[in-house]
PDB file of N, CA and C in Angstrom:
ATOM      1  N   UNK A  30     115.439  90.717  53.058  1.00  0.00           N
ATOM      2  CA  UNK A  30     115.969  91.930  53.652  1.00  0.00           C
ATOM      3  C   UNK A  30     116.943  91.592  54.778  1.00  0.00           C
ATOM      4  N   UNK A  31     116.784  90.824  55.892  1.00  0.00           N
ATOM      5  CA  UNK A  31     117.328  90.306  56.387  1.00  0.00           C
ATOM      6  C   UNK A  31     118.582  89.494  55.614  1.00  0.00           C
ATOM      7  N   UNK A  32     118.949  89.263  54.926  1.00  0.00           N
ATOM      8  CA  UNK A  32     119.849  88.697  54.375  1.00  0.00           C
ATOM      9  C   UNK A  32     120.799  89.475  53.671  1.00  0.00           C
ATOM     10  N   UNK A  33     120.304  90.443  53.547  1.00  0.00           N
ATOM     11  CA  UNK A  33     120.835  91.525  52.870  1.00  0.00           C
ATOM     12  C   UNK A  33     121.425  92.532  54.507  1.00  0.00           C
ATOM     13  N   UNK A  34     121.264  92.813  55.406  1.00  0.00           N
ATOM     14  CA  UNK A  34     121.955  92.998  56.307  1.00  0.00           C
ATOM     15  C   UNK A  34     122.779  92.501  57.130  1.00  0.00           C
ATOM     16  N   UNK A  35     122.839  91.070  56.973  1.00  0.00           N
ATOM     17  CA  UNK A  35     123.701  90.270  57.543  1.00  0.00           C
ATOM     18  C   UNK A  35     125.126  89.704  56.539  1.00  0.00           C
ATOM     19  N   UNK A  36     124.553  90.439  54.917  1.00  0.00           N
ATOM     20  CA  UNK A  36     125.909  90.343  54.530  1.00  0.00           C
ATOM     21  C   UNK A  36     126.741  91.667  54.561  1.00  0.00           C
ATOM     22  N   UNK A  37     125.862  92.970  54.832  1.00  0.00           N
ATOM     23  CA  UNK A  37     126.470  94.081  55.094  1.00  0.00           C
ATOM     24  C   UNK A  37     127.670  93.576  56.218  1.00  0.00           C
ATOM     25  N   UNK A  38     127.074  93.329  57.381  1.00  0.00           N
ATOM     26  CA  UNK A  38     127.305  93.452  58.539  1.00  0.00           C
ATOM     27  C   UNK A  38     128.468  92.333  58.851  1.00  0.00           C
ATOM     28  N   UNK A  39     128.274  91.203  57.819  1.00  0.00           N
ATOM     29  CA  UNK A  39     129.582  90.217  57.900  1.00  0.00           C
ATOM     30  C   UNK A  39     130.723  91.323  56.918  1.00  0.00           C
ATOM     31  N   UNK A  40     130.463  91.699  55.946  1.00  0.00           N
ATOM     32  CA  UNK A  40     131.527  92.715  55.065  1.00  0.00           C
ATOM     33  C   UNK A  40     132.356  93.578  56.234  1.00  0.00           C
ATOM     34  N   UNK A  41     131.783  94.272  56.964  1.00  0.00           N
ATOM     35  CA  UNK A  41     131.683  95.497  57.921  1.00  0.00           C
ATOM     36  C   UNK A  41     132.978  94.778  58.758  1.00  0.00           C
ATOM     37  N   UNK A  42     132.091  93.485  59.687  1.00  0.00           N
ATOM     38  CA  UNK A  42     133.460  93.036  60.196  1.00  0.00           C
ATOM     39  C   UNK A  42     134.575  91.989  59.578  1.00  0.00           C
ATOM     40  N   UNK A  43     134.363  92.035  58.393  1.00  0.00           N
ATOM     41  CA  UNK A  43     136.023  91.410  57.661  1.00  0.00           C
ATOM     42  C   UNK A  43     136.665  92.607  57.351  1.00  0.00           C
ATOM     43  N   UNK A  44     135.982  93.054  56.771  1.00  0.00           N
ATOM     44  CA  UNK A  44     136.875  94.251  56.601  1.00  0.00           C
ATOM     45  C   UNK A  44     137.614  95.286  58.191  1.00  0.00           C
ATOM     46  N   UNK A  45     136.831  95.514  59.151  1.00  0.00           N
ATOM     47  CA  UNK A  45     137.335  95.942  60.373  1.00  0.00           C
ATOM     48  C   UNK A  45     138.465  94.680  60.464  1.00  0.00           C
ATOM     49  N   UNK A  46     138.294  93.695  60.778  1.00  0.00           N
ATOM     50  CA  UNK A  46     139.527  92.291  60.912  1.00  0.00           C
ATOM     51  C   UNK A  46     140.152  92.834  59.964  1.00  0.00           C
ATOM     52  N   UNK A  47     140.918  93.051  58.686  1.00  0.00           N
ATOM     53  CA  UNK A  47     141.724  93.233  57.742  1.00  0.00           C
ATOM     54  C   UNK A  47     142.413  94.399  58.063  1.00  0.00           C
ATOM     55  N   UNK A  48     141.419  95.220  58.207  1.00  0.00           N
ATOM     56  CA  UNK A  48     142.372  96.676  58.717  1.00  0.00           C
ATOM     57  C   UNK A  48     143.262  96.548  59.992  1.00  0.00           C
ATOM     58  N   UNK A  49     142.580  96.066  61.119  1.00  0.00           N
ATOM     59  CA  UNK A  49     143.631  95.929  62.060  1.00  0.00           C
ATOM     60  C   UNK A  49     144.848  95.313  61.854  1.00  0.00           C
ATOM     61  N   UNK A  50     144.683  93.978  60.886  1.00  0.00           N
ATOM     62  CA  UNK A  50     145.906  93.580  60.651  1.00  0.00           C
ATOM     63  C   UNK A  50     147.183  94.318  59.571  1.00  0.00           C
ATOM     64  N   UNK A  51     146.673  95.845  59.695  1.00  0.00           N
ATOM     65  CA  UNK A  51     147.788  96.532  58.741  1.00  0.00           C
ATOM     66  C   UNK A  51     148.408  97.563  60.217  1.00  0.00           C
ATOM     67  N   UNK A  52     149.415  97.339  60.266  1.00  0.00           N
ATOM     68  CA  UNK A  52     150.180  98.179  60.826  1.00  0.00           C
ATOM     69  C   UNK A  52     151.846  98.495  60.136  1.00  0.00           C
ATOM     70  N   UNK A  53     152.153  99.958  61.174  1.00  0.00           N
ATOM     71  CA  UNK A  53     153.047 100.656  60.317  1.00  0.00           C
ATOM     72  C   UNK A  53     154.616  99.459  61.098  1.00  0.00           C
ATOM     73  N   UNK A  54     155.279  99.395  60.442  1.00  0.00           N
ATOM     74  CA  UNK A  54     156.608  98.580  60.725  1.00  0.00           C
ATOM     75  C   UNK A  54     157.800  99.436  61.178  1.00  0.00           C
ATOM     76  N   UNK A  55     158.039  99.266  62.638  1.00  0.00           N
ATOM     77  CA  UNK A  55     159.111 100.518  62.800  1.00  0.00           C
ATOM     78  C   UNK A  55     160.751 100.381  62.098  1.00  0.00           C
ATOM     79  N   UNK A  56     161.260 101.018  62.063  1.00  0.00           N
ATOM     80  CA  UNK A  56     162.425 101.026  61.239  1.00  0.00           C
ATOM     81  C   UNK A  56     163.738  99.965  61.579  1.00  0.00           C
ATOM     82  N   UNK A  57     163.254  99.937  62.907  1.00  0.00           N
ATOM     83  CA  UNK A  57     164.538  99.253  63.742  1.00  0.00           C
ATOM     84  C   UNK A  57     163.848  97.467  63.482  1.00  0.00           C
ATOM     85  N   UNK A  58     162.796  97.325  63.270  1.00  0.00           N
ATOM     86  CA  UNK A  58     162.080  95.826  63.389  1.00  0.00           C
ATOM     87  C   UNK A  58     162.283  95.602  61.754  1.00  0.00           C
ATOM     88  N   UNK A  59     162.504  96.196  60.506  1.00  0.00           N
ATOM     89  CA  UNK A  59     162.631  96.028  59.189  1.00  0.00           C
ATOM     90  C   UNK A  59     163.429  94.987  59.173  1.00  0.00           C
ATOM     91  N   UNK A  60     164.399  95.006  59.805  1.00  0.00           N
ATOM     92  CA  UNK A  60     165.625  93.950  59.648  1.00  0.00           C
ATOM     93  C   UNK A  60     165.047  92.464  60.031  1.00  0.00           C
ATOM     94  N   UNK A  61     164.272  92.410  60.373  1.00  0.00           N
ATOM     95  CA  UNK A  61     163.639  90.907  60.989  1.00  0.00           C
ATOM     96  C   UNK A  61     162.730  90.758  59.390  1.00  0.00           C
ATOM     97  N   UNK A  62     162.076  91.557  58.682  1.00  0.00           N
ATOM     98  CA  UNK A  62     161.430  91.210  57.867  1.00  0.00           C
ATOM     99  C   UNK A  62     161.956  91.354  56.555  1.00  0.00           C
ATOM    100  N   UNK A  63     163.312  91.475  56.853  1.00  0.00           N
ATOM    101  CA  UNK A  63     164.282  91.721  55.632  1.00  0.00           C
ATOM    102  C   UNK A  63     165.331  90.382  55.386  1.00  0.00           C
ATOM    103  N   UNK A  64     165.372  89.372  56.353  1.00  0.00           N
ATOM    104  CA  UNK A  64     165.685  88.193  56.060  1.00  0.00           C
ATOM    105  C   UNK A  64     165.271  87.389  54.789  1.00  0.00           C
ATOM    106  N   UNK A  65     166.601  86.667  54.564  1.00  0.00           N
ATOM    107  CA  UNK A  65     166.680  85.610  53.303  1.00  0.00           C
ATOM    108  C   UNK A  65     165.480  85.123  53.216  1.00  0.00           C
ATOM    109  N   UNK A  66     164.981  84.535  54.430  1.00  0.00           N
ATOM    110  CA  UNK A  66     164.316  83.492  54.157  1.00  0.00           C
ATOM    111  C   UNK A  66     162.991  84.037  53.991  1.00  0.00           C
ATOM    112  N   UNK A  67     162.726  84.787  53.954  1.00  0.00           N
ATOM    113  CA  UNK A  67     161.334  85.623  54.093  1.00  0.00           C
ATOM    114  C   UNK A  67     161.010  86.193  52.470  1.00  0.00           C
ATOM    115  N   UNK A  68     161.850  86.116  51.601  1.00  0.00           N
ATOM    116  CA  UNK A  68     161.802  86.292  50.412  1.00  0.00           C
ATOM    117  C   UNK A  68     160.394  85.892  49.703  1.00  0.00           C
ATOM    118  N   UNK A  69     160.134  86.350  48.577  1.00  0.00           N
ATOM    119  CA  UNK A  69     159.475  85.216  47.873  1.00  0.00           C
ATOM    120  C   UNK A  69     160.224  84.139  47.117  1.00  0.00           C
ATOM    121  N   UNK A  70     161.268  84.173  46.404  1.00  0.00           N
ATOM    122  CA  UNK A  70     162.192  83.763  45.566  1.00  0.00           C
ATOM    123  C   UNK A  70     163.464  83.722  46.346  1.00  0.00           C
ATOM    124  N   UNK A  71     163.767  83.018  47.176  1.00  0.00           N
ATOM    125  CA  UNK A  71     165.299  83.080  47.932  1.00  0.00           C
ATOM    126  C   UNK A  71     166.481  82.674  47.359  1.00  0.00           C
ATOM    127  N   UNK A  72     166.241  82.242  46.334  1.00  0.00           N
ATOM    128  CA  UNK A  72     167.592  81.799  45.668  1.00  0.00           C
ATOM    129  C   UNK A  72     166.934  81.871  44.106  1.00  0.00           C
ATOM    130  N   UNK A  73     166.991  83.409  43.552  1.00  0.00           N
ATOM    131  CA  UNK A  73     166.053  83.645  42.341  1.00  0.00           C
ATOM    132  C   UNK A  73     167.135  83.155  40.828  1.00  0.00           C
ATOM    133  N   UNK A  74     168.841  82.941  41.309  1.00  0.00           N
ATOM    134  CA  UNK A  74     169.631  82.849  39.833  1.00  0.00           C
ATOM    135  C   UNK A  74     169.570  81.178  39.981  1.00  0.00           C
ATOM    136  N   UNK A  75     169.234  80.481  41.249  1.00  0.00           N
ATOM    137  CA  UNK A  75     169.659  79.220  41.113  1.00  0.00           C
ATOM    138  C   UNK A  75     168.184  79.118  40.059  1.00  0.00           C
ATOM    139  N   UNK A  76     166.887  79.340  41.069  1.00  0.00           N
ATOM    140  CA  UNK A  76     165.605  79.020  40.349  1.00  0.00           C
ATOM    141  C   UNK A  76     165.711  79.237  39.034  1.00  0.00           C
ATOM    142  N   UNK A  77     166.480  80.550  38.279  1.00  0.00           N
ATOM    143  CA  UNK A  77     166.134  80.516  37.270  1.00  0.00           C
ATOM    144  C   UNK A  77     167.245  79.675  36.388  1.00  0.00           C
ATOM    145  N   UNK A  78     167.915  79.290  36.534  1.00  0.00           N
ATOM    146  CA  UNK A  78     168.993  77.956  36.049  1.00  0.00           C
ATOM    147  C   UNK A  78     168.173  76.888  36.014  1.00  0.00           C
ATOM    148  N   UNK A  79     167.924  76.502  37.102  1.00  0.00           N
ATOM    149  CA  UNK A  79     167.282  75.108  37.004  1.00  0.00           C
ATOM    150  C   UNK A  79     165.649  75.575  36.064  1.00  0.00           C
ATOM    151  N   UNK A  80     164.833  76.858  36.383  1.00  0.00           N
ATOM    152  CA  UNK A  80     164.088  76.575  34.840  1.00  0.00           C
ATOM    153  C   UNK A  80     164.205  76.504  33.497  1.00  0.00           C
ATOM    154  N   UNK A  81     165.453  77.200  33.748  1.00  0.00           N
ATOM    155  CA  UNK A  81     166.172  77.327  32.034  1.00  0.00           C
ATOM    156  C   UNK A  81     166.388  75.508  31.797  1.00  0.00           C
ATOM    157  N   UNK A  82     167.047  74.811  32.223  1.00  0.00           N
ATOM    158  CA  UNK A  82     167.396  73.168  32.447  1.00  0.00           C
ATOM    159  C   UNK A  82     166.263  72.521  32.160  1.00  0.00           C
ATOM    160  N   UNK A  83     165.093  72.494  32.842  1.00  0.00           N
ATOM    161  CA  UNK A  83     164.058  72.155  32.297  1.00  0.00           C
ATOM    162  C   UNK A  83     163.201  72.522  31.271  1.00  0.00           C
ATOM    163  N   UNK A  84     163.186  74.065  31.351  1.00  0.00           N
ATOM    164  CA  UNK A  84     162.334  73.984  29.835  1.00  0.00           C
ATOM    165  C   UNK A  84     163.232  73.415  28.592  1.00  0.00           C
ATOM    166  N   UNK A  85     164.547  73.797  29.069  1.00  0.00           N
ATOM    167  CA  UNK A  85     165.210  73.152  27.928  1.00  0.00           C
ATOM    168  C   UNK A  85     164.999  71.285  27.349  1.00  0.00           C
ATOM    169  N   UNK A  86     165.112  70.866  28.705  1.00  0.00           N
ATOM    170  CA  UNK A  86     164.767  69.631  28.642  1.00  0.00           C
ATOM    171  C   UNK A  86     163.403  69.265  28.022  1.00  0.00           C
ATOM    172  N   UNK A  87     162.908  70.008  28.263  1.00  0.00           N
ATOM    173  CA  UNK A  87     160.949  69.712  27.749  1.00  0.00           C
ATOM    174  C   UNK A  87     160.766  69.759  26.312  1.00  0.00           C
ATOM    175  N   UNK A  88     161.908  70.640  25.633  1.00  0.00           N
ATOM    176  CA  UNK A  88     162.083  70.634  24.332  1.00  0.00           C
ATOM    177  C   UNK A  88     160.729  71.358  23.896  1.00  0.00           C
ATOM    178  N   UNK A  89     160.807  72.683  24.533  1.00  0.00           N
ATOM    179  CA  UNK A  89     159.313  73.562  24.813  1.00  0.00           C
ATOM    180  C   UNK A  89     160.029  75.390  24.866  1.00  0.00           C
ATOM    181  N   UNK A  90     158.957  75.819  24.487  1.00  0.00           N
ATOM    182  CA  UNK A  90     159.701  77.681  24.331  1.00  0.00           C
ATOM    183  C   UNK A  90     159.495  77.704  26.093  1.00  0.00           C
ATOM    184  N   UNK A  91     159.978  78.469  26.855  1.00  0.00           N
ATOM    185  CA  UNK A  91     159.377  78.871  28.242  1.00  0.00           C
ATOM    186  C   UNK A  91     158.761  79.728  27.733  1.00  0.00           C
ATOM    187  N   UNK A  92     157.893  80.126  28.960  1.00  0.00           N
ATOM    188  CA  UNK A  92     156.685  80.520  29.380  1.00  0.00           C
ATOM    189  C   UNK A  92     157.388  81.843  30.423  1.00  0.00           C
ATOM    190  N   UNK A  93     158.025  81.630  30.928  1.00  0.00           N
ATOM    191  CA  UNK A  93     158.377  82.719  32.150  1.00  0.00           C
ATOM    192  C   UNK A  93     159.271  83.663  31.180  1.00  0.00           C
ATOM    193  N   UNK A  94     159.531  84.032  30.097  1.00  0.00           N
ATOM    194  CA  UNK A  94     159.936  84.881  29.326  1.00  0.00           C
ATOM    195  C   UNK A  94     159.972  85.383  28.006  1.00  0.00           C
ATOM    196  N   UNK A  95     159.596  86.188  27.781  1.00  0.00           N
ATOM    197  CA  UNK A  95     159.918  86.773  26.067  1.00  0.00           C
ATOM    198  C   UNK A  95     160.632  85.858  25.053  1.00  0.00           C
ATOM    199  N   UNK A  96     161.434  85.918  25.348  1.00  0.00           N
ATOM    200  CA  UNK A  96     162.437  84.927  24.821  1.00  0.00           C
ATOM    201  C   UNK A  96     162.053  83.634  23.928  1.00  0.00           C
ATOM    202  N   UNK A  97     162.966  83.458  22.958  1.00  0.00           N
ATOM    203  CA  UNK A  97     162.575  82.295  22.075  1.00  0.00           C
ATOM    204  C   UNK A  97     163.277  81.368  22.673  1.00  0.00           C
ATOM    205  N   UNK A  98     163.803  80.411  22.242  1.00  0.00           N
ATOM    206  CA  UNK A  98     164.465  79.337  22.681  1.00  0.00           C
ATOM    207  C   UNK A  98     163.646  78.201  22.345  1.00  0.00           C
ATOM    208  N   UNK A  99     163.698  77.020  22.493  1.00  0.00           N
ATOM    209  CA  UNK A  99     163.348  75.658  22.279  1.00  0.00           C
ATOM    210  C   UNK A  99     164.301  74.296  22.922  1.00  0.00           C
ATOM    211  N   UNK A 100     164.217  73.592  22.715  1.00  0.00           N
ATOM    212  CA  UNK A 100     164.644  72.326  22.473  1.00  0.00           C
ATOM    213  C   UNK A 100     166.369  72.426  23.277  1.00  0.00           C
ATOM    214  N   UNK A 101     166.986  73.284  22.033  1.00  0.00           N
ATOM    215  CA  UNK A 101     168.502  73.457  22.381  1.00  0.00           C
ATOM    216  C   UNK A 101     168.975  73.435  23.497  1.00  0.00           C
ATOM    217  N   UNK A 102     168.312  74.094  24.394  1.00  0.00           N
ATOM    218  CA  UNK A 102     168.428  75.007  25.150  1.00  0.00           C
ATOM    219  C   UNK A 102     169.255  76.255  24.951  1.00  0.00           C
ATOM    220  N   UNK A 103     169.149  76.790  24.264  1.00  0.00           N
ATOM    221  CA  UNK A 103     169.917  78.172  23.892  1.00  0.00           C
ATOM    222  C   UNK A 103     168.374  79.638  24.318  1.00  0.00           C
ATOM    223  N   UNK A 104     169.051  80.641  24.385  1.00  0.00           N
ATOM    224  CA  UNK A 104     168.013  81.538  24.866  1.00  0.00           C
ATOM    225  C   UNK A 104     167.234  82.545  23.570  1.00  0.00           C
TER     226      UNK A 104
END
């Protein structure tokens, strides 16, 4: 029983910790979190060149798209 309230009570405060860390972003501060570098993907046509290059090279279908392709490298 005891164990069973002390995982309530650890839940209770991660979750209180998680919430505080959501706040609203004022409009004028967007621009700081709208930087290049803050991207997930910052340079998403180079990345996807150089995967096209390699899967081609692997002489393998990719994986990151629908797409057939193989060996050739053609799409």
């Amino acid at each position: 029983m005891k164990l069973k309230q002390l995982f309530i009570v650890l839940f209770i405060v991660l979750f209180a910790t998680a919430m505080v860390g959501c706040a609203h972003v004022p409009v004028w501060e967007r621009g700081h979190l709208a930087k290049h570098q803050m991207a997930i993907d910052p340079y998403p046509l180079q990345n996807h060149i150089q995967l096209h290059n390699y899967s081609s090279r692997e002489a393998a279908a990719s994986t990151h798209s629908a797409d057939g392709g193989g060996g050739c490298g053609c799409y």
